[in-house]
Amino acid sequence: MRPDSRIEREIMNPVADCGKESIMSEVWAVIVGVILFMVVWGYVSSKLKARKRRESREKSLPFVEDNVRPGVLYNVCLNDGRRFEGVQLVGCSTTEDGQFSFSGWEGMLVLKGQNGKRIFLKPSAVRYIEEI
């Protein structure tokens, strides 16, 4: 028997490797199944943990649905200590396509002063807003 003839027979005979392929496909199916189970388990456990955290926080300090409203008078205190007293909140500005805006000044908070003039503030500059 030639040494090459045994190798040729194994290559030419597809039935000889049939058991190895079926075992490997089962191994990959188990690996994929475990990974999918871990992903689903992580998603469900994070949702349950978030719900428990939210429920325990609501027991100690409930959420308030109130928010700032336009047309109401406010005192606005800035981070640098300046205050705008007795101003109305008009809204937030947006920049449309083609409209000039200073760098990083999109979404400005627009206030209306007692003299009727508008005041534009970066939202990050506001420390707190007090309703009068």
PDB file of C-alpha atoms in Angstrom:
ATOM      1  CA  MET A   1       0.000   0.000   0.000  1.00  0.00           C
ATOM      2  CA  ARG A   2       1.334   3.340  -0.958  1.00  0.00           C
ATOM      3  CA  PRO A   3       1.360   6.057   1.711  1.00  0.00           C
ATOM      4  CA  ASP A   4      -0.477   8.396  -0.627  1.00  0.00           C
ATOM      5  CA  SER A   5      -3.336   5.952  -1.265  1.00  0.00           C
ATOM      6  CA  ARG A   6      -4.677   6.166   2.332  1.00  0.00           C
ATOM      7  CA  ILE A   7      -4.731   9.971   2.168  1.00  0.00           C
ATOM      8  CA  GLU A   8      -6.402   9.861  -1.230  1.00  0.00           C
ATOM      9  CA  ARG A   9      -9.097   7.528   0.090  1.00  0.00           C
ATOM     10  CA  GLU A  10      -9.829   9.826   3.033  1.00  0.00           C
ATOM     11  CA  ILE A  11     -10.045  12.843   0.777  1.00  0.00           C
ATOM     12  CA  MET A  12     -12.206  11.083  -1.783  1.00  0.00           C
ATOM     13  CA  ASN A  13     -14.530   9.524   0.811  1.00  0.00           C
ATOM     14  CA  PRO A  14     -16.843  12.290   2.161  1.00  0.00           C
ATOM     15  CA  VAL A  15     -18.557   9.877   4.573  1.00  0.00           C
ATOM     16  CA  ALA A  16     -15.425   9.610   6.728  1.00  0.00           C
ATOM     17  CA  ASP A  17     -15.699  13.282   7.918  1.00  0.00           C
ATOM     18  CA  CYS A  18     -19.465  13.244   8.348  1.00  0.00           C
ATOM     19  CA  GLY A  19     -19.339  12.721  12.129  1.00  0.00           C
ATOM     20  CA  LYS A  20     -16.873  15.564  12.697  1.00  0.00           C
ATOM     21  CA  GLU A  21     -19.015  18.133  10.863  1.00  0.00           C
ATOM     22  CA  SER A  22     -22.154  17.234  12.773  1.00  0.00           C
ATOM     23  CA  ILE A  23     -20.359  17.516  16.121  1.00  0.00           C
ATOM     24  CA  MET A  24     -18.894  20.911  15.186  1.00  0.00           C
ATOM     25  CA  SER A  25     -22.286  22.270  14.103  1.00  0.00           C
ATOM     26  CA  GLU A  26     -23.770  21.158  17.438  1.00  0.00           C
ATOM     27  CA  VAL A  27     -20.906  22.840  19.308  1.00  0.00           C
ATOM     28  CA  TRP A  28     -21.454  26.101  17.403  1.00  0.00           C
ATOM     29  CA  ALA A  29     -25.209  25.890  18.019  1.00  0.00           C
ATOM     30  CA  VAL A  30     -24.577  25.546  21.759  1.00  0.00           C
ATOM     31  CA  ILE A  31     -22.107  28.462  21.746  1.00  0.00           C
ATOM     32  CA  VAL A  32     -24.520  30.731  19.849  1.00  0.00           C
ATOM     33  CA  GLY A  33     -27.379  29.661  22.128  1.00  0.00           C
ATOM     34  CA  VAL A  34     -25.366  30.479  25.255  1.00  0.00           C
ATOM     35  CA  ILE A  35     -24.403  33.888  23.869  1.00  0.00           C
ATOM     36  CA  LEU A  36     -28.031  34.708  22.984  1.00  0.00           C
ATOM     37  CA  PHE A  37     -29.168  33.569  26.435  1.00  0.00           C
ATOM     38  CA  MET A  38     -26.557  35.805  28.083  1.00  0.00           C
ATOM     39  CA  VAL A  39     -27.644  38.826  26.012  1.00  0.00           C
ATOM     40  CA  VAL A  40     -31.324  38.292  26.854  1.00  0.00           C
ATOM     41  CA  TRP A  41     -30.487  37.681  30.531  1.00  0.00           C
ATOM     42  CA  GLY A  42     -28.425  40.889  30.697  1.00  0.00           C
ATOM     43  CA  TYR A  43     -31.207  42.933  29.082  1.00  0.00           C
ATOM     44  CA  VAL A  44     -33.930  41.573  31.369  1.00  0.00           C
ATOM     45  CA  SER A  45     -31.837  41.894  34.537  1.00  0.00           C
ATOM     46  CA  SER A  46     -30.876  45.503  33.726  1.00  0.00           C
ATOM     47  CA  LYS A  47     -34.542  46.408  33.163  1.00  0.00           C
ATOM     48  CA  LEU A  48     -35.532  44.779  36.461  1.00  0.00           C
ATOM     49  CA  LYS A  49     -32.717  46.531  38.329  1.00  0.00           C
ATOM     50  CA  ALA A  50     -33.688  49.904  36.816  1.00  0.00           C
ATOM     51  CA  ARG A  51     -37.326  49.398  37.792  1.00  0.00           C
ATOM     52  CA  LYS A  52     -36.393  48.498  41.385  1.00  0.00           C
ATOM     53  CA  ARG A  53     -34.097  51.531  41.603  1.00  0.00           C
ATOM     54  CA  ARG A  54     -36.805  53.846  40.214  1.00  0.00           C
ATOM     55  CA  GLU A  55     -39.472  52.465  42.586  1.00  0.00           C
ATOM     56  CA  SER A  56     -37.235  52.847  45.639  1.00  0.00           C
ATOM     57  CA  ARG A  57     -36.319  56.405  44.608  1.00  0.00           C
ATOM     58  CA  GLU A  58     -39.971  57.329  44.060  1.00  0.00           C
ATOM     59  CA  LYS A  59     -40.762  56.200  47.611  1.00  0.00           C
ATOM     60  CA  SER A  60     -38.211  58.606  49.074  1.00  0.00           C
ATOM     61  CA  LEU A  61     -38.642  61.549  46.669  1.00  0.00           C
ATOM     62  CA  PRO A  62     -41.436  61.480  44.062  1.00  0.00           C
ATOM     63  CA  PHE A  63     -41.105  62.891  40.548  1.00  0.00           C
ATOM     64  CA  VAL A  64     -42.722  66.257  39.869  1.00  0.00           C
ATOM     65  CA  GLU A  65     -44.227  66.862  36.451  1.00  0.00           C
ATOM     66  CA  ASP A  66     -44.008  70.657  36.808  1.00  0.00           C
ATOM     67  CA  ASN A  67     -41.693  72.578  34.519  1.00  0.00           C
ATOM     68  CA  VAL A  68     -40.880  76.172  33.513  1.00  0.00           C
ATOM     69  CA  ARG A  69     -43.603  77.782  31.410  1.00  0.00           C
ATOM     70  CA  PRO A  70     -43.593  80.743  29.048  1.00  0.00           C
ATOM     71  CA  GLY A  71     -45.371  83.875  30.221  1.00  0.00           C
ATOM     72  CA  VAL A  72     -44.587  83.376  33.933  1.00  0.00           C
ATOM     73  CA  LEU A  73     -42.202  85.743  35.735  1.00  0.00           C
ATOM     74  CA  TYR A  74     -38.914  84.250  36.913  1.00  0.00           C
ATOM     75  CA  ASN A  75     -35.680  85.274  38.577  1.00  0.00           C
ATOM     76  CA  VAL A  76     -32.799  83.710  36.640  1.00  0.00           C
ATOM     77  CA  CYS A  77     -29.446  83.303  38.395  1.00  0.00           C
ATOM     78  CA  LEU A  78     -26.354  82.668  36.274  1.00  0.00           C
ATOM     79  CA  ASN A  79     -23.224  80.703  37.141  1.00  0.00           C
ATOM     80  CA  ASP A  80     -21.163  83.894  37.496  1.00  0.00           C
ATOM     81  CA  GLY A  81     -23.575  85.354  40.080  1.00  0.00           C
ATOM     82  CA  ARG A  82     -25.474  87.774  37.845  1.00  0.00           C
ATOM     83  CA  ARG A  83     -29.262  87.747  38.154  1.00  0.00           C
ATOM     84  CA  PHE A  84     -32.065  88.645  35.789  1.00  0.00           C
ATOM     85  CA  GLU A  85     -35.080  89.491  37.926  1.00  0.00           C
ATOM     86  CA  GLY A  86     -38.680  89.580  36.776  1.00  0.00           C
ATOM     87  CA  VAL A  87     -38.069  88.136  33.313  1.00  0.00           C
ATOM     88  CA  GLN A  88     -40.381  85.987  31.233  1.00  0.00           C
ATOM     89  CA  LEU A  89     -39.272  82.813  29.545  1.00  0.00           C
ATOM     90  CA  VAL A  90     -39.999  83.129  25.827  1.00  0.00           C
ATOM     91  CA  GLY A  91     -38.506  79.795  24.737  1.00  0.00           C
ATOM     92  CA  CYS A  92     -35.415  78.311  23.113  1.00  0.00           C
ATOM     93  CA  SER A  93     -33.904  79.458  19.854  1.00  0.00           C
ATOM     94  CA  THR A  94     -32.985  77.107  17.045  1.00  0.00           C
ATOM     95  CA  THR A  95     -30.755  77.719  14.070  1.00  0.00           C
ATOM     96  CA  GLU A  96     -32.216  76.839  10.725  1.00  0.00           C
ATOM     97  CA  ASP A  97     -30.181  75.917   7.675  1.00  0.00           C
ATOM     98  CA  GLY A  98     -28.362  78.935   6.286  1.00  0.00           C
ATOM     99  CA  GLN A  99     -28.892  81.066   9.395  1.00  0.00           C
ATOM    100  CA  PHE A 100     -25.776  82.475  11.041  1.00  0.00           C
ATOM    101  CA  SER A 101     -24.992  81.304  14.553  1.00  0.00           C
ATOM    102  CA  PHE A 102     -22.016  81.817  16.781  1.00  0.00           C
ATOM    103  CA  SER A 103     -20.037  78.683  17.440  1.00  0.00           C
ATOM    104  CA  GLY A 104     -21.819  76.555  20.027  1.00  0.00           C
ATOM    105  CA  TRP A 105     -24.665  79.028  20.525  1.00  0.00           C
ATOM    106  CA  GLU A 106     -27.434  76.842  19.161  1.00  0.00           C
ATOM    107  CA  GLY A 107     -30.414  76.261  21.432  1.00  0.00           C
ATOM    108  CA  MET A 108     -30.145  79.545  23.328  1.00  0.00           C
ATOM    109  CA  LEU A 109     -32.573  80.226  26.171  1.00  0.00           C
ATOM    110  CA  VAL A 110     -34.598  83.334  25.245  1.00  0.00           C
ATOM    111  CA  LEU A 111     -35.869  85.597  28.033  1.00  0.00           C
ATOM    112  CA  LYS A 112     -37.881  88.803  27.827  1.00  0.00           C
ATOM    113  CA  GLY A 113     -36.775  91.529  30.229  1.00  0.00           C
ATOM    114  CA  GLN A 114     -38.987  94.056  32.036  1.00  0.00           C
ATOM    115  CA  ASN A 115     -38.072  96.648  29.399  1.00  0.00           C
ATOM    116  CA  GLY A 116     -39.334  94.348  26.618  1.00  0.00           C
ATOM    117  CA  LYS A 117     -35.901  93.494  25.225  1.00  0.00           C
ATOM    118  CA  ARG A 118     -34.895  89.894  24.652  1.00  0.00           C
ATOM    119  CA  ILE A 119     -32.063  88.235  26.528  1.00  0.00           C
ATOM    120  CA  PHE A 120     -30.299  85.249  24.963  1.00  0.00           C
ATOM    121  CA  LEU A 121     -28.481  82.882  27.334  1.00  0.00           C
ATOM    122  CA  LYS A 122     -26.612  79.646  26.912  1.00  0.00           C
ATOM    123  CA  PRO A 123     -28.493  77.008  28.914  1.00  0.00           C
ATOM    124  CA  SER A 124     -25.197  75.918  30.487  1.00  0.00           C
ATOM    125  CA  ALA A 125     -24.754  79.432  31.964  1.00  0.00           C
ATOM    126  CA  VAL A 126     -27.955  79.203  34.035  1.00  0.00           C
ATOM    127  CA  ARG A 127     -27.482  78.044  37.618  1.00  0.00           C
ATOM    128  CA  TYR A 128     -31.131  78.109  38.657  1.00  0.00           C
ATOM    129  CA  ILE A 129     -34.501  79.607  37.746  1.00  0.00           C
ATOM    130  CA  GLU A 130     -36.805  80.838  40.508  1.00  0.00           C
ATOM    131  CA  GLU A 131     -40.514  81.402  39.908  1.00  0.00           C
ATOM    132  CA  ILE A 132     -41.873  84.646  41.332  1.00  0.00           C
TER     133      ILE A 132
END
